Amino acid sequence: MKSRLQQVAGLAYECVKGVKGKGFEGKYASHARKLPSMIVHNGLLTTCAFIRAKAKDDGWQEIENHIKLYLEKMEGKKVDSLVEFFAGLDFAQYRLYTQKILYFAQWLKRLAEGELKYEAEQD
Amino acid sequence: MKQSRIKNFSELPGGSVHSAVKRLSEKSRNPNLGLLFYKLLPFWFEVDELERGIKSQHSAERLASILEKVKSYSIRLPAVPCQKSFKLKTAYRLVVGMGYPSLLENGFLFHHTYGVPYIDGATLKGLARHVLLLSIQEALSERLGEEKPLSEIEKFLLSEEENFRKHRFFEELRNREVEIVLSEPSVKFKDAHITFRKIFGTLEKRGQIIFYDAFPEKFSPDQLELDIMNPHYSEYYQSKGQKPPADWQNPVPVKFLTLKRGVVFRFCLDYEPLGEQEPELPEYAEVLLRTGLQNFGVGGKKAKGYGWFEP
């Protein structure tokens, strides 16, 4: 039986490995690096809305997919729209999910830093 | 109407996080603008218009309309007791913290607790340090007859005590006066290299002066305004020069938040509590900081004249 930490780290590793070698690798890496600080600073809902607004960028799109994948694999929730899902939670749930997604995001960041090539940030 | 205070999360109005915050934030008459700007702006939108609304233009417009509503209040921050304090007025718009993550394309620095714009103390220290560094470079170049790069001078100034005294620049500067560049009226420091180490510290020893965060003396939301930048050749920049910067490209207006001209900031300097208290140091630091603020400015878009101060 795997611990929760192992499961989350394993999932994050799968996600990051899937990005490797793709065209948006650099973009994904620099976005993943920003993700935890964005969640802390702007809140989970705002961050997800921001990601949606930027979804024509492949890197952001992939990050959104990975958050959805996390919800599906770890929480058993199949979610179409992150924004709608998080907006509809009550406070206790919202705070819990913020902690969980933040933890996952920190793994994504850590692994992306180790595994992926960066692209110099444009904005 | 009496507003009751909410003590913990479980007392918040029921329903979803979104609808509860929306109701609460619409009621609040003097919101913490930092909280509003960083975290609560999306709650002014309905869930189904969120995606569209979050695109910078829409949320900027929403922000402007909220600012209209809350204009009336003002915060006067108490003066901090310190060795040296002085006031300067912004001579043009000021924007600090543009790189901060934010829902709008560009960030803005609000104090986490007070919700007012401020200038980070480290920024001010860096500015003052830069002024003295430039002045020393100027003096050295004149004496040696050749331009020395800033990095070399900085290395000398930060070196260990023993190497510092042995360095050839040390003798060049000893007992001589260094004119502070752009200072008005002109100010000269004796032994500027030693003063530099005292005020700003080295790798081994911390500086003897604290640069506090600078706050507006009085803040009211109507001191904020939306500004716009309008890159005409976005495709040219995005493709890193692959596509020509031609006139058939559409300009992309990007709105961002700024502080208006004419806001008075108070700058405070004090002794480092564990350091020696040499009375001339705060005065030196003030000269450097003033010179820096009036000639170089702080924050973003300095090249376009943002962020500089007048007395």
Short mmCIF file of C-alpha atoms in Angstrom, two decimals:
data_model
loop_
_atom_site.label_atom_id
_atom_site.label_comp_id
_atom_site.label_asym_id
_atom_site.label_seq_id
_atom_site.Cartn_x
_atom_site.Cartn_y
_atom_site.Cartn_z
CA MET A 1 0.00 0.00 0.00
CA LYS A 2 1.32 3.37 -1.00
CA SER A 3 1.23 6.40 1.29
CA ARG A 4 -0.61 9.49 0.18
CA LEU A 5 2.65 11.30 -0.35
CA GLN A 6 3.85 8.56 -2.67
CA GLN A 7 0.61 8.62 -4.60
CA VAL A 8 0.65 12.39 -5.12
CA ALA A 9 4.34 12.46 -5.98
CA GLY A 10 3.88 9.53 -8.33
CA LEU A 11 1.01 11.20 -10.12
CA ALA A 12 2.93 14.46 -10.43
CA TYR A 13 5.88 12.54 -11.83
CA GLU A 14 3.70 10.88 -14.45
CA CYS A 15 2.29 14.27 -15.41
CA VAL A 16 5.67 15.94 -15.76
CA LYS A 17 7.13 12.98 -17.63
CA GLY A 18 4.28 13.21 -20.12
CA VAL A 19 5.26 16.77 -20.95
CA LYS A 20 8.89 15.98 -21.58
CA GLY A 21 9.96 16.39 -25.16
CA LYS A 22 6.70 18.04 -26.22
CA GLY A 23 6.69 21.43 -27.89
CA PHE A 24 5.36 23.24 -24.87
CA GLU A 25 7.83 21.75 -22.40
CA GLY A 26 9.52 25.07 -21.67
CA LYS A 27 6.25 26.92 -21.23
CA TYR A 28 4.85 24.22 -19.00
CA ALA A 29 7.96 24.32 -16.82
CA SER A 30 7.84 28.05 -16.28
CA HIS A 31 4.10 28.00 -15.58
CA ALA A 32 4.43 25.08 -13.16
CA ARG A 33 7.09 26.99 -11.35
CA LYS A 34 4.71 29.90 -10.77
CA LEU A 35 1.69 27.80 -9.88
CA PRO A 36 2.12 27.36 -6.10
CA SER A 37 2.84 31.05 -5.52
CA MET A 38 -0.17 31.98 -7.62
CA ILE A 39 -2.42 29.76 -5.53
CA VAL A 40 -1.11 31.22 -2.28
CA HIS A 41 -1.20 34.75 -3.56
CA ASN A 42 -4.37 34.87 -5.62
CA GLY A 43 -6.40 32.00 -4.25
CA LEU A 44 -7.37 28.73 -5.89
CA LEU A 45 -10.46 29.93 -7.69
CA THR A 46 -8.74 32.97 -9.14
CA THR A 47 -5.83 30.87 -10.28
CA CYS A 48 -8.09 28.38 -12.02
CA ALA A 49 -9.99 31.16 -13.72
CA PHE A 50 -6.69 32.67 -14.81
CA ILE A 51 -5.56 29.33 -16.22
CA ARG A 52 -8.85 29.06 -18.12
CA ALA A 53 -8.44 32.52 -19.55
CA LYS A 54 -4.96 31.56 -20.74
CA ALA A 55 -5.97 28.13 -22.01
CA LYS A 56 -5.02 28.79 -25.61
CA ASP A 57 -1.45 28.53 -24.37
CA ASP A 58 -0.61 24.79 -24.47
CA GLY A 59 1.39 25.00 -21.28
CA TRP A 60 -1.51 26.34 -19.23
CA GLN A 61 -3.90 23.95 -20.90
CA GLU A 62 -1.75 21.04 -19.80
CA ILE A 63 -1.60 22.34 -16.24
CA GLU A 64 -5.37 22.53 -16.19
CA ASN A 65 -5.55 18.95 -17.46
CA HIS A 66 -3.19 17.86 -14.72
CA ILE A 67 -5.27 19.48 -11.98
CA LYS A 68 -8.32 17.74 -13.41
CA LEU A 69 -6.39 14.49 -13.50
CA TYR A 70 -5.46 14.95 -9.86
CA LEU A 71 -9.09 15.46 -8.91
CA GLU A 72 -10.06 12.37 -10.82
CA LYS A 73 -7.32 10.05 -9.60
CA MET A 74 -6.92 11.20 -6.02
CA GLU A 75 -10.35 12.52 -5.13
CA GLY A 76 -12.53 10.47 -7.41
CA LYS A 77 -14.13 13.59 -8.87
CA LYS A 78 -14.56 13.90 -12.59
CA VAL A 79 -14.72 17.63 -13.22
CA ASP A 80 -15.55 19.46 -16.44
CA SER A 81 -14.90 23.01 -15.34
CA LEU A 82 -12.51 23.69 -12.48
CA VAL A 83 -13.93 27.16 -11.99
CA GLU A 84 -17.46 25.93 -11.61
CA PHE A 85 -16.41 23.08 -9.36
CA PHE A 86 -14.39 25.22 -6.93
CA ALA A 87 -16.89 28.08 -6.96
CA GLY A 88 -19.64 25.71 -5.92
CA LEU A 89 -17.88 24.30 -2.85
CA ASP A 90 -18.62 25.47 0.65
CA PHE A 91 -15.89 27.20 2.65
CA ALA A 92 -14.49 24.23 4.54
CA GLN A 93 -14.29 22.18 1.34
CA TYR A 94 -12.77 25.04 -0.59
CA ARG A 95 -10.02 25.48 1.96
CA LEU A 96 -9.35 21.77 2.03
CA TYR A 97 -9.09 21.62 -1.76
CA THR A 98 -6.81 24.65 -1.74
CA GLN A 99 -4.42 22.78 0.55
CA LYS A 100 -4.60 19.64 -1.54
CA ILE A 101 -4.10 21.30 -4.90
CA LEU A 102 -1.33 23.43 -3.46
CA TYR A 103 0.46 20.29 -2.28
CA PHE A 104 0.10 18.73 -5.71
CA ALA A 105 1.25 21.97 -7.37
CA GLN A 106 4.37 22.00 -5.23
CA TRP A 107 5.20 18.54 -6.50
CA LEU A 108 4.61 19.61 -10.09
CA LYS A 109 6.90 22.58 -9.55
CA ARG A 110 9.64 20.54 -7.92
CA LEU A 111 9.60 17.86 -10.58
CA ALA A 112 9.31 20.30 -13.46
CA GLU A 113 12.36 22.11 -12.11
CA GLY A 114 14.28 18.88 -12.09
CA GLU A 115 13.05 17.24 -15.26
CA LEU A 116 12.16 19.88 -17.82
CA LYS A 117 13.98 22.48 -19.83
CA TYR A 118 13.01 26.07 -19.20
CA GLU A 119 12.09 28.72 -21.63
CA ALA A 120 13.00 32.30 -20.86
CA GLU A 121 9.86 34.02 -19.65
CA GLN A 122 8.29 36.43 -22.10
CA ASP A 123 5.95 38.39 -19.88
CA MET B 1 -26.85 49.88 9.59
CA LYS B 2 -24.70 48.03 12.07
CA GLN B 3 -22.26 45.65 10.53
CA SER B 4 -21.59 42.56 12.54
CA ARG B 5 -18.11 41.12 12.53
CA ILE B 6 -17.50 37.59 11.48
CA LYS B 7 -15.28 35.66 13.85
CA ASN B 8 -14.58 32.52 11.92
CA PHE B 9 -15.32 30.77 8.68
CA SER B 10 -18.21 28.72 9.99
CA GLU B 11 -20.18 31.93 10.58
CA LEU B 12 -19.97 33.00 6.98
CA PRO B 13 -23.27 33.06 5.16
CA GLY B 14 -24.16 29.62 3.85
CA GLY B 15 -24.08 28.32 0.31
CA SER B 16 -21.13 28.13 -2.00
CA VAL B 17 -17.88 29.93 -1.38
CA HIS B 18 -18.50 32.02 -4.45
CA SER B 19 -21.97 33.29 -3.64
CA ALA B 20 -21.08 33.93 0.01
CA VAL B 21 -17.98 35.99 -0.74
CA LYS B 22 -19.83 37.84 -3.48
CA ARG B 23 -22.56 38.90 -1.09
CA LEU B 24 -20.11 39.84 1.63
CA SER B 25 -17.77 41.82 -0.57
CA GLU B 26 -20.57 43.76 -2.19
CA LYS B 27 -21.74 44.88 1.23
CA SER B 28 -18.38 45.96 2.53
CA ARG B 29 -17.93 49.72 2.34
CA ASN B 30 -14.23 49.97 3.08
CA PRO B 31 -12.66 46.78 1.81
CA ASN B 32 -9.00 45.99 2.12
CA LEU B 33 -7.96 46.89 -1.40
CA GLY B 34 -5.06 44.45 -1.36
CA LEU B 35 -7.37 41.57 -0.59
CA LEU B 36 -9.79 42.84 -3.19
CA PHE B 37 -7.16 43.19 -5.84
CA TYR B 38 -5.35 39.91 -5.24
CA LYS B 39 -8.06 37.51 -4.24
CA LEU B 40 -11.61 38.82 -4.37
CA LEU B 41 -11.89 40.45 -7.76
CA PRO B 42 -13.23 37.28 -9.45
CA PHE B 43 -16.03 37.12 -6.90
CA TRP B 44 -17.57 40.21 -8.42
CA PHE B 45 -18.33 38.18 -11.51
CA GLU B 46 -21.01 35.55 -11.82
CA VAL B 47 -19.62 32.05 -12.21
CA ASP B 48 -20.63 31.76 -15.85
CA GLU B 49 -19.04 35.07 -16.82
CA LEU B 50 -15.86 34.36 -14.86
CA GLU B 51 -13.81 33.04 -17.71
CA ARG B 52 -14.61 35.95 -19.95
CA GLY B 53 -14.38 38.41 -17.08
CA ILE B 54 -11.01 37.29 -15.94
CA LYS B 55 -9.37 38.41 -19.16
CA SER B 56 -7.46 41.47 -18.12
CA GLN B 57 -9.65 44.11 -19.72
CA HIS B 58 -12.86 42.96 -18.12
CA SER B 59 -11.46 42.57 -14.65
CA ALA B 60 -9.70 45.93 -14.96
CA GLU B 61 -13.01 47.54 -15.79
CA ARG B 62 -14.68 45.74 -12.92
CA LEU B 63 -11.93 46.97 -10.62
CA ALA B 64 -12.44 50.54 -11.82
CA SER B 65 -16.14 50.35 -11.09
CA ILE B 66 -15.47 48.99 -7.60
CA LEU B 67 -12.96 51.76 -6.94
CA GLU B 68 -15.63 54.28 -7.90
CA LYS B 69 -17.87 52.86 -5.21
CA VAL B 70 -15.35 52.81 -2.40
CA LYS B 71 -13.76 56.17 -3.14
CA SER B 72 -15.00 57.86 -0.01
CA TYR B 73 -12.81 56.44 2.70
CA SER B 74 -9.26 57.40 3.53
CA ILE B 75 -6.62 55.98 5.80
CA ARG B 76 -4.11 58.13 7.61
CA LEU B 77 -1.22 56.03 8.73
CA PRO B 78 0.49 57.06 11.97
CA ALA B 79 4.06 58.29 11.73
CA VAL B 80 6.61 55.75 12.94
CA PRO B 81 9.10 57.13 15.44
CA CYS B 82 12.52 56.98 13.82
CA GLN B 83 15.81 58.85 13.54
CA LYS B 84 15.18 60.43 10.22
CA SER B 85 12.03 60.81 8.22
CA PHE B 86 11.14 62.93 5.25
CA LYS B 87 8.31 63.30 2.80
CA LEU B 88 8.31 63.38 -0.95
CA LYS B 89 5.50 63.65 -3.45
CA THR B 90 5.12 61.46 -6.52
CA ALA B 91 5.88 63.58 -9.56
CA TYR B 92 4.18 61.22 -11.97
CA ARG B 93 2.31 57.96 -11.72
CA LEU B 94 3.85 55.26 -9.58
CA VAL B 95 3.56 51.54 -10.06
CA VAL B 96 5.35 49.14 -7.75
CA GLY B 97 5.12 45.37 -7.90
CA MET B 98 4.14 44.95 -11.54
CA GLY B 99 5.68 41.51 -11.62
CA TYR B 100 3.52 40.25 -8.78
CA PRO B 101 1.19 37.44 -9.74
CA SER B 102 -2.20 38.93 -10.25
CA LEU B 103 -5.45 38.41 -11.99
CA LEU B 104 -4.91 41.48 -14.09
CA GLU B 105 -2.05 41.07 -16.49
CA ASN B 106 0.13 43.23 -14.27
CA GLY B 107 0.46 43.16 -10.51
CA PHE B 108 0.51 45.92 -7.94
CA LEU B 109 1.99 45.99 -4.48
CA PHE B 110 -0.52 46.37 -1.67
CA HIS B 111 0.41 45.88 1.95
CA HIS B 112 -0.87 42.53 3.09
CA THR B 113 -2.40 43.80 6.33
CA TYR B 114 -3.25 47.46 5.72
CA GLY B 115 -4.27 47.09 2.10
CA VAL B 116 -2.53 50.29 1.05
CA PRO B 117 0.11 50.70 -1.65
CA TYR B 118 3.65 50.98 -0.34
CA ILE B 119 7.25 50.84 -1.42
CA ASP B 120 9.28 47.99 -0.10
CA GLY B 121 12.19 48.95 2.19
CA ALA B 122 14.61 46.71 0.32
CA THR B 123 13.84 48.59 -2.90
CA LEU B 124 14.70 51.88 -1.21
CA LYS B 125 17.89 50.51 0.25
CA GLY B 126 18.92 49.21 -3.16
CA LEU B 127 18.22 52.59 -4.72
CA ALA B 128 20.28 54.51 -2.15
CA ARG B 129 23.06 51.97 -2.52
CA HIS B 130 23.05 52.39 -6.27
CA VAL B 131 23.44 56.15 -5.95
CA LEU B 132 26.51 55.83 -3.74
CA LEU B 133 27.95 53.11 -5.94
CA LEU B 134 27.62 55.33 -9.00
CA SER B 135 29.20 58.23 -7.14
CA ILE B 136 32.18 56.12 -6.13
CA GLN B 137 32.53 54.87 -9.69
CA GLU B 138 32.51 58.44 -10.95
CA ALA B 139 35.16 59.55 -8.45
CA LEU B 140 37.39 56.55 -9.11
CA SER B 141 37.15 56.87 -12.85
CA GLU B 142 38.16 60.49 -12.62
CA ARG B 143 41.14 59.71 -10.40
CA LEU B 144 42.39 56.72 -12.36
CA GLY B 145 41.64 58.24 -15.74
CA GLU B 146 39.70 55.15 -16.89
CA GLU B 147 36.18 53.89 -16.43
CA LYS B 148 35.92 51.04 -13.93
CA PRO B 149 32.92 48.69 -14.23
CA LEU B 150 30.40 48.81 -11.40
CA SER B 151 30.80 45.10 -10.76
CA GLU B 152 34.50 45.53 -9.99
CA ILE B 153 33.84 48.40 -7.60
CA GLU B 154 31.05 46.48 -5.92
CA LYS B 155 33.35 43.52 -5.43
CA PHE B 156 35.91 45.78 -3.81
CA LEU B 157 33.32 47.36 -1.51
CA LEU B 158 31.99 44.00 -0.37
CA SER B 159 35.34 42.31 0.12
CA GLU B 160 36.66 41.11 3.46
CA GLU B 161 38.16 43.72 5.77
CA GLU B 162 41.75 42.68 5.11
CA ASN B 163 41.45 42.60 1.32
CA PHE B 164 39.43 45.78 1.41
CA ARG B 165 42.22 47.74 3.07
CA LYS B 166 44.87 46.26 0.80
CA HIS B 167 42.98 47.01 -2.41
CA ARG B 168 44.39 49.80 -4.55
CA PHE B 169 41.02 51.52 -4.72
CA PHE B 170 41.14 51.93 -0.94
CA GLU B 171 44.08 54.32 -1.02
CA GLU B 172 42.64 56.14 -4.01
CA LEU B 173 39.56 57.02 -2.02
CA ARG B 174 41.03 57.51 1.43
CA ASN B 175 40.69 60.96 2.97
CA ARG B 176 39.28 62.29 -0.26
CA GLU B 177 35.83 63.55 -1.00
CA VAL B 178 33.36 61.88 -3.29
CA GLU B 179 30.67 63.99 -4.83
CA ILE B 180 27.24 62.37 -4.81
CA VAL B 181 26.08 62.26 -8.41
CA LEU B 182 23.06 64.45 -9.23
CA SER B 183 22.69 65.63 -5.63
CA GLU B 184 21.25 69.08 -5.36
CA PRO B 185 22.70 71.10 -3.70
CA SER B 186 25.88 69.16 -4.27
CA VAL B 187 26.90 66.95 -1.35
CA LYS B 188 30.31 65.43 -0.79
CA PHE B 189 31.15 62.42 1.37
CA LYS B 190 34.56 61.91 2.88
CA ASP B 191 35.73 58.30 2.85
CA ALA B 192 32.69 57.29 0.87
CA HIS B 193 33.90 53.70 0.55
CA ILE B 194 33.94 53.25 4.33
CA THR B 195 30.57 54.97 4.68
CA PHE B 196 29.20 52.60 2.04
CA ARG B 197 30.17 49.59 4.10
CA LYS B 198 28.75 51.11 7.26
CA ILE B 199 25.38 52.03 5.84
CA PHE B 200 24.70 49.08 3.58
CA GLY B 201 26.78 46.37 5.18
CA THR B 202 29.00 43.76 3.55
CA LEU B 203 28.76 40.03 3.15
CA GLU B 204 30.12 39.61 6.67
CA LYS B 205 28.52 42.46 8.56
CA ARG B 206 25.05 43.90 8.36
CA GLY B 207 24.52 47.58 7.64
CA GLN B 208 23.94 50.08 10.41
CA ILE B 209 20.90 51.72 8.88
CA ILE B 210 17.41 50.32 8.43
CA PHE B 211 15.37 51.45 5.47
CA TYR B 212 11.72 51.12 6.39
CA ASP B 213 8.91 50.45 3.96
CA ALA B 214 7.54 53.77 2.71
CA PHE B 215 3.80 54.36 3.04
CA PRO B 216 1.60 57.12 1.68
CA GLU B 217 0.95 59.65 4.41
CA LYS B 218 -2.72 59.52 3.65
CA PHE B 219 -4.31 56.98 1.40
CA SER B 220 -7.67 56.97 -0.25
CA PRO B 221 -8.83 54.73 -3.10
CA ASP B 222 -9.31 57.71 -5.43
CA GLN B 223 -5.53 57.99 -5.57
CA LEU B 224 -5.55 54.89 -7.71
CA GLU B 225 -6.26 54.98 -11.40
CA LEU B 226 -6.21 52.64 -14.32
CA ASP B 227 -3.56 53.17 -16.90
CA ILE B 228 -3.12 51.54 -20.25
CA MET B 229 -0.28 50.23 -22.33
CA ASN B 230 -0.93 49.46 -25.88
CA PRO B 231 1.66 47.37 -27.67
CA HIS B 232 1.13 47.89 -31.39
CA TYR B 233 3.41 45.18 -32.65
CA SER B 234 2.65 42.29 -30.33
CA GLU B 235 3.27 39.64 -32.98
CA TYR B 236 6.69 41.09 -33.63
CA TYR B 237 7.63 40.78 -29.97
CA GLN B 238 6.03 37.37 -29.47
CA SER B 239 7.79 35.88 -32.47
CA LYS B 240 11.05 37.43 -31.25
CA GLY B 241 11.51 39.40 -34.42
CA GLN B 242 10.46 36.68 -36.88
CA LYS B 243 7.44 38.68 -38.03
CA PRO B 244 7.88 42.30 -39.07
CA PRO B 245 6.58 45.08 -36.81
CA ALA B 246 3.98 46.15 -39.31
CA ASP B 247 0.94 48.38 -39.16
CA TRP B 248 -1.57 45.67 -40.02
CA GLN B 249 -1.20 44.16 -36.56
CA ASN B 250 -3.84 45.04 -34.03
CA PRO B 251 -2.87 47.04 -30.97
CA VAL B 252 -3.62 45.14 -27.76
CA PRO B 253 -4.67 47.42 -24.94
CA VAL B 254 -3.59 46.14 -21.52
CA LYS B 255 -4.90 47.94 -18.49
CA PHE B 256 -3.00 48.14 -15.25
CA LEU B 257 -3.33 49.81 -11.89
CA THR B 258 -1.23 52.82 -10.90
CA LEU B 259 -0.99 55.38 -8.15
CA LYS B 260 -1.72 58.93 -9.21
CA ARG B 261 0.67 61.81 -9.25
CA GLY B 262 0.86 63.96 -6.13
CA VAL B 263 0.66 61.29 -3.43
CA VAL B 264 2.88 62.11 -0.46
CA PHE B 265 5.04 59.28 0.80
CA ARG B 266 6.88 59.22 4.09
CA PHE B 267 10.33 57.67 4.11
CA CYS B 268 11.80 56.54 7.42
CA LEU B 269 15.36 55.62 8.34
CA ASP B 270 16.64 54.33 11.62
CA TYR B 271 19.65 52.72 13.28
CA GLU B 272 20.02 49.01 13.14
CA PRO B 273 19.28 48.09 16.78
CA LEU B 274 22.44 46.09 17.40
CA GLY B 275 24.80 48.28 15.38
CA GLU B 276 26.85 51.30 16.33
CA GLN B 277 24.88 54.50 16.21
CA GLU B 278 26.91 57.04 14.31
CA PRO B 279 24.85 60.21 14.00
CA GLU B 280 26.04 61.16 10.51
CA LEU B 281 24.93 57.90 8.93
CA PRO B 282 21.17 58.56 8.83
CA GLU B 283 21.90 61.94 7.27
CA TYR B 284 24.08 60.39 4.60
CA ALA B 285 21.45 57.77 3.94
CA GLU B 286 18.81 60.46 3.58
CA VAL B 287 20.87 62.34 1.00
CA LEU B 288 21.37 59.15 -1.01
CA LEU B 289 17.76 58.13 -0.87
CA ARG B 290 16.46 61.59 -1.75
CA THR B 291 18.84 61.85 -4.67
CA GLY B 292 17.81 58.43 -5.88
CA LEU B 293 14.08 59.07 -5.59
CA GLN B 294 14.28 62.43 -7.32
CA ASN B 295 16.51 61.31 -10.16
CA PHE B 296 16.05 57.61 -10.73
CA GLY B 297 12.67 56.78 -9.23
CA VAL B 298 11.29 53.44 -8.08
CA GLY B 299 8.97 50.80 -9.44
CA GLY B 300 8.08 49.93 -13.01
CA LYS B 301 8.24 51.93 -16.23
CA LYS B 302 10.90 54.33 -15.00
CA ALA B 303 12.05 54.92 -18.55
CA LYS B 304 8.64 56.37 -19.29
CA GLY B 305 8.84 58.70 -16.31
CA TYR B 306 6.89 56.64 -13.81
CA GLY B 307 7.94 56.41 -10.22
CA TRP B 308 9.99 59.51 -9.63
CA PHE B 309 9.47 61.98 -6.83
CA GLU B 310 9.51 65.72 -6.29
CA PRO B 311 10.16 67.41 -2.97
#
